[in-house]
Amino acid sequence: TGMCTQVGLIAKRLGQNKSITEKNPLMSAVNKLASYLALVLALVILCATLVAFGTGYQDPQKPCAEKDEVCFLKTAVLRAVVMSVALIPHGLPFICTVMLYVGSQGISKRQGLVMKVSAVDYLAATTVICSDKTGTLTEGRMSASVVLGFCQDEATRASGSSARESSLSFYPLKGLSPNGGIFSSNEVSQKHKDQMEKDFEATSHRQNFSQPGLRDLGVFSERSEAMKEGSLDALLAGIHMAMAFLACHGTSLVKSDAWEAKGNP
């Protein structure tokens, strides 16, 4: 139990100190910029050396002898190195620091809590955030509006095609109220939603929100009829509801001023 389970082992690994060689997104971007900059500087040094040597550039303070090619070459290389040093952006670390601070301020204005400025670059590089719906995270204020399911049957596996996708929408969403329907996402239109809002009864525990051209797959009879027609959405709707029931075993909904969950949903 506890940290001895497979989930516990994952937690241990996540808690381990990161390697000093592991780079965050900002460091990776700066290193990439440095690689490009090093290539440009090498080209600048090469070109400047050839131009200075070809034109016979002289250092006024230490002029070379007329036919001393070694001296000319040293002077040309020194001149090229000085030019390349001038091209290095010495203010880059300061600019990165200012960017992180400005980013943290922008996140704070959007009600985000940034504990470390170094976390800003991770947030900026994030495209998808995957999280579980726990009471700790949502405090019961978040509701699932769409659930996606993927299924690969024998026909699709034999043909080598990708899995079949099912998208189900929950509507209407009224907090923790159990009164709502499950529909195929591609069938729900704004007109249907407006009609459901109009028909919604706050005191009812469960209504049938089926309409012409729209089946409420949360209703057993409607779901059974759709399954006879081979509807993948209807099949997965039943599976999702069964999984939700098993996951919320021991939890109940209580109606006072508003619907509340008793237990651990």
Short mmCIF file of C-alpha atoms in Angstrom, two decimals:
data_model
loop_
_atom_site.label_atom_id
_atom_site.label_comp_id
_atom_site.label_asym_id
_atom_site.label_seq_id
_atom_site.Cartn_x
_atom_site.Cartn_y
_atom_site.Cartn_z
CA THR A 1 0.00 0.00 0.00
CA GLY A 2 0.97 3.67 -0.07
CA MET A 3 4.37 4.42 -1.58
CA CYS A 4 4.95 0.69 -2.21
CA THR A 5 2.31 0.60 -4.97
CA GLN A 6 3.01 1.36 -8.61
CA VAL A 7 1.40 4.79 -8.20
CA GLY A 8 3.65 5.35 -5.19
CA LEU A 9 6.72 4.50 -7.26
CA ILE A 10 5.66 7.12 -9.80
CA ALA A 11 5.32 9.67 -6.98
CA LYS A 12 8.82 8.80 -5.75
CA ARG A 13 10.27 9.33 -9.20
CA LEU A 14 8.48 12.64 -9.58
CA GLY A 15 9.87 13.73 -6.21
CA GLN A 16 13.48 13.00 -7.09
CA ASN A 17 15.83 15.91 -7.66
CA LYS A 18 16.27 16.76 -11.29
CA SER A 19 19.62 16.20 -12.93
CA ILE A 20 21.81 19.27 -13.27
CA THR A 21 22.04 18.49 -16.98
CA GLU A 22 18.25 18.68 -17.42
CA LYS A 23 17.29 21.93 -19.12
CA ASN A 24 14.06 23.85 -18.91
CA PRO A 25 12.45 25.27 -22.09
CA LEU A 26 14.10 28.68 -21.68
CA MET A 27 17.57 27.16 -21.27
CA SER A 28 16.99 24.98 -24.32
CA ALA A 29 15.93 28.01 -26.35
CA VAL A 30 18.95 30.05 -25.19
CA ASN A 31 21.30 27.15 -25.99
CA LYS A 32 19.78 26.87 -29.44
CA LEU A 33 20.25 30.61 -29.96
CA ALA A 34 23.84 30.29 -28.75
CA SER A 35 24.50 27.54 -31.31
CA TYR A 36 23.19 29.73 -34.14
CA LEU A 37 25.16 32.69 -32.79
CA ALA A 38 28.37 30.63 -32.60
CA LEU A 39 27.93 29.63 -36.25
CA VAL A 40 27.37 33.26 -37.28
CA LEU A 41 30.40 34.43 -35.29
CA ALA A 42 32.58 31.75 -36.89
CA LEU A 43 31.52 32.98 -40.33
CA VAL A 44 32.16 36.60 -39.28
CA ILE A 45 35.65 35.73 -38.01
CA LEU A 46 36.47 33.86 -41.22
CA CYS A 47 35.17 36.59 -43.53
CA ALA A 48 36.71 39.44 -41.53
CA THR A 49 40.07 37.64 -41.42
CA LEU A 50 40.08 37.11 -45.19
CA VAL A 51 39.07 40.73 -45.89
CA ALA A 52 41.61 42.18 -43.42
CA PHE A 53 44.41 39.94 -44.70
CA GLY A 54 43.52 40.55 -48.36
CA THR A 55 43.47 44.35 -47.94
CA GLY A 56 46.63 44.35 -45.83
CA TYR A 57 45.04 45.85 -42.72
CA GLN A 58 47.60 47.48 -40.39
CA ASP A 59 47.40 48.21 -36.69
CA PRO A 60 48.46 51.90 -36.46
CA GLN A 61 50.09 51.33 -33.08
CA LYS A 62 51.99 48.20 -34.14
CA PRO A 63 52.42 48.26 -37.93
CA CYS A 64 53.83 45.17 -39.62
CA ALA A 65 56.80 45.02 -41.91
CA GLU A 66 55.98 45.32 -45.61
CA LYS A 67 56.35 41.58 -46.43
CA ASP A 68 55.66 40.06 -43.00
CA GLU A 69 52.63 37.90 -43.87
CA VAL A 70 52.60 36.22 -40.47
CA CYS A 71 52.18 39.60 -38.79
CA PHE A 72 49.44 40.55 -41.27
CA LEU A 73 47.63 37.29 -40.53
CA LYS A 74 47.84 37.75 -36.74
CA THR A 75 46.54 41.31 -37.07
CA ALA A 76 43.68 40.20 -39.31
CA VAL A 77 42.64 37.42 -36.92
CA LEU A 78 42.79 39.78 -33.93
CA ARG A 79 40.67 42.31 -35.78
CA ALA A 80 38.08 39.63 -36.67
CA VAL A 81 37.91 38.38 -33.06
CA VAL A 82 37.34 41.92 -31.78
CA MET A 83 34.50 42.35 -34.28
CA SER A 84 32.89 39.05 -33.26
CA VAL A 85 33.06 39.91 -29.54
CA ALA A 86 31.18 43.13 -30.28
CA LEU A 87 28.38 41.06 -31.85
CA ILE A 88 27.75 38.93 -28.73
CA PRO A 89 24.54 40.07 -26.95
CA HIS A 90 25.97 40.63 -23.47
CA GLY A 91 22.59 41.88 -22.23
CA LEU A 92 20.81 38.59 -23.03
CA PRO A 93 20.77 37.27 -19.40
CA PHE A 94 19.28 40.54 -18.18
CA ILE A 95 16.68 40.51 -20.97
CA CYS A 96 15.68 36.92 -20.08
CA THR A 97 15.27 37.89 -16.43
CA VAL A 98 13.08 40.87 -17.34
CA MET A 99 10.98 38.68 -19.67
CA LEU A 100 10.37 36.13 -16.89
CA TYR A 101 9.35 38.88 -14.47
CA VAL A 102 6.97 40.46 -16.99
CA GLY A 103 5.53 37.01 -17.73
CA SER A 104 4.91 36.31 -14.04
CA GLN A 105 3.13 39.65 -13.70
CA GLY A 106 0.92 38.82 -16.69
CA ILE A 107 0.00 35.44 -15.18
CA SER A 108 -0.78 37.11 -11.85
CA LYS A 109 -3.18 39.53 -13.57
CA ARG A 110 -5.05 36.47 -14.89
CA GLN A 111 -5.44 35.08 -11.38
CA GLY A 112 -2.50 32.68 -11.74
CA LEU A 113 -0.23 32.01 -8.78
CA VAL A 114 3.46 31.85 -9.71
CA MET A 115 5.56 30.64 -6.80
CA LYS A 116 8.84 30.78 -8.73
CA VAL A 117 9.77 33.08 -11.60
CA SER A 118 11.61 30.16 -13.22
CA ALA A 119 8.24 28.40 -13.64
CA VAL A 120 7.05 31.01 -16.12
CA ASP A 121 8.98 29.50 -19.03
CA TYR A 122 7.43 26.08 -18.33
CA LEU A 123 3.95 27.63 -18.37
CA ALA A 124 4.73 29.55 -21.56
CA ALA A 125 5.88 26.35 -23.29
CA THR A 126 2.80 24.39 -22.21
CA THR A 127 0.19 23.61 -24.86
CA VAL A 128 -1.90 21.00 -23.03
CA ILE A 129 -2.53 20.61 -19.30
CA CYS A 130 -3.79 17.18 -18.22
CA SER A 131 -5.27 17.01 -14.75
CA ASP A 132 -7.70 14.83 -12.88
CA LYS A 133 -11.01 16.23 -11.69
CA THR A 134 -10.48 16.20 -7.94
CA GLY A 135 -12.16 18.21 -5.23
CA THR A 136 -8.76 19.63 -4.31
CA LEU A 137 -8.38 21.10 -7.78
CA THR A 138 -11.92 22.15 -8.60
CA GLU A 139 -13.70 22.51 -5.26
CA GLY A 140 -16.81 21.14 -6.99
CA ARG A 141 -16.96 24.07 -9.41
CA MET A 142 -15.84 22.29 -12.55
CA SER A 143 -18.15 20.23 -14.73
CA ALA A 144 -17.26 17.95 -17.63
CA SER A 145 -19.00 19.18 -20.78
CA VAL A 146 -17.53 16.77 -23.35
CA VAL A 147 -16.13 13.25 -23.05
CA LEU A 148 -14.11 11.62 -25.83
CA GLY A 149 -13.86 7.88 -26.39
CA PHE A 150 -11.84 5.81 -28.84
CA CYS A 151 -12.69 2.32 -30.03
CA GLN A 152 -10.92 -0.01 -32.44
CA ASP A 153 -13.02 -2.95 -33.54
CA GLU A 154 -12.05 -5.94 -35.66
CA ALA A 155 -13.01 -4.19 -38.90
CA THR A 156 -10.81 -1.14 -38.31
CA ARG A 157 -7.94 -3.29 -36.98
CA ALA A 158 -8.00 -5.52 -40.05
CA SER A 159 -8.01 -2.57 -42.43
CA GLY A 160 -5.19 -0.87 -40.52
CA SER A 161 -7.19 2.32 -40.08
CA SER A 162 -7.15 4.45 -36.95
CA ALA A 163 -9.53 4.00 -34.05
CA ARG A 164 -13.13 5.25 -34.24
CA GLU A 165 -13.78 8.34 -32.19
CA SER A 166 -16.84 9.08 -30.08
CA SER A 167 -17.64 12.53 -28.73
CA LEU A 168 -20.43 12.94 -26.18
CA SER A 169 -21.76 16.23 -24.83
CA PHE A 170 -23.46 16.86 -21.48
CA TYR A 171 -26.24 19.45 -21.45
CA PRO A 172 -27.65 21.36 -19.70
CA LEU A 173 -24.97 21.89 -17.04
CA LYS A 174 -26.44 23.24 -13.81
CA GLY A 175 -23.76 22.71 -11.17
CA LEU A 176 -24.16 19.27 -9.57
CA SER A 177 -27.77 18.89 -10.64
CA PRO A 178 -28.39 15.34 -11.96
CA ASN A 179 -30.97 16.71 -14.38
CA GLY A 180 -29.17 16.72 -17.72
CA GLY A 181 -28.76 14.68 -20.87
CA ILE A 182 -25.99 12.94 -22.81
CA PHE A 183 -25.89 13.51 -26.56
CA SER A 184 -23.72 12.83 -29.58
CA SER A 185 -21.71 16.04 -29.97
CA ASN A 186 -22.22 16.21 -33.73
CA GLU A 187 -26.02 16.17 -33.26
CA VAL A 188 -26.32 18.98 -30.69
CA SER A 189 -27.04 22.40 -32.16
CA GLN A 190 -27.60 25.77 -30.54
CA LYS A 191 -31.29 25.42 -31.33
CA HIS A 192 -31.40 22.18 -29.34
CA LYS A 193 -29.61 23.83 -26.42
CA ASP A 194 -32.02 26.74 -26.39
CA GLN A 195 -34.96 24.33 -26.30
CA MET A 196 -33.40 22.36 -23.41
CA GLU A 197 -32.86 25.55 -21.44
CA LYS A 198 -36.50 26.41 -22.02
CA ASP A 199 -37.73 22.94 -20.93
CA PHE A 200 -35.39 22.59 -17.95
CA GLU A 201 -37.13 22.08 -14.60
CA ALA A 202 -34.99 22.90 -11.58
CA THR A 203 -37.05 20.69 -9.25
CA SER A 204 -36.88 17.62 -11.47
CA HIS A 205 -34.27 14.91 -10.85
CA ARG A 206 -34.15 13.69 -14.43
CA GLN A 207 -35.89 14.76 -17.62
CA ASN A 208 -35.81 13.23 -21.05
CA PHE A 209 -34.30 15.94 -23.25
CA SER A 210 -34.76 14.03 -26.52
CA GLN A 211 -35.92 16.14 -29.44
CA PRO A 212 -36.56 15.49 -33.14
CA GLY A 213 -33.16 14.59 -34.57
CA LEU A 214 -31.57 14.40 -31.10
CA ARG A 215 -31.48 11.40 -28.76
CA ASP A 216 -30.81 11.66 -25.05
CA LEU A 217 -28.41 8.73 -24.62
CA GLY A 218 -28.74 9.00 -20.85
CA VAL A 219 -32.23 7.54 -21.14
CA PHE A 220 -32.14 3.73 -21.28
CA SER A 221 -34.84 3.35 -23.93
CA GLU A 222 -33.25 5.93 -26.21
CA ARG A 223 -29.79 4.42 -25.73
CA SER A 224 -31.05 0.88 -26.40
CA GLU A 225 -32.72 1.99 -29.62
CA ALA A 226 -29.54 3.70 -30.80
CA MET A 227 -27.41 0.66 -29.92
CA LYS A 228 -29.65 -1.53 -32.10
CA GLU A 229 -28.71 0.78 -34.97
CA GLY A 230 -25.01 0.23 -34.23
CA SER A 231 -24.32 3.63 -32.64
CA LEU A 232 -20.84 3.78 -31.08
CA ASP A 233 -21.84 6.90 -29.13
CA ALA A 234 -24.71 5.02 -27.48
CA LEU A 235 -22.45 2.10 -26.53
CA LEU A 236 -19.78 4.32 -25.01
CA ALA A 237 -22.39 6.48 -23.26
CA GLY A 238 -23.51 3.41 -21.32
CA ILE A 239 -19.90 2.47 -20.55
CA HIS A 240 -19.02 5.99 -19.35
CA MET A 241 -22.06 6.10 -17.07
CA ALA A 242 -21.21 2.70 -15.60
CA MET A 243 -17.61 3.81 -14.96
CA ALA A 244 -18.81 7.04 -13.35
CA PHE A 245 -21.16 5.07 -11.11
CA LEU A 246 -18.38 2.73 -9.98
CA ALA A 247 -15.92 5.61 -9.44
CA CYS A 248 -18.45 7.50 -7.30
CA HIS A 249 -19.55 4.53 -5.18
CA GLY A 250 -20.54 5.76 -1.73
CA THR A 251 -21.25 9.29 -2.96
CA SER A 252 -24.71 10.82 -2.93
CA LEU A 253 -26.29 14.05 -4.15
CA VAL A 254 -28.31 16.03 -1.63
CA LYS A 255 -30.66 18.90 -2.50
CA SER A 256 -30.86 21.80 -0.09
CA ASP A 257 -30.57 25.32 -1.48
CA ALA A 258 -28.43 23.78 -4.22
CA TRP A 259 -27.28 20.30 -5.14
CA GLU A 260 -24.34 19.13 -3.02
CA ALA A 261 -22.22 15.99 -3.15
CA LYS A 262 -21.82 14.00 0.03
CA GLY A 263 -18.78 11.77 0.05
CA ASN A 264 -15.84 11.75 -2.33
CA PRO A 265 -17.07 12.30 -5.92
#
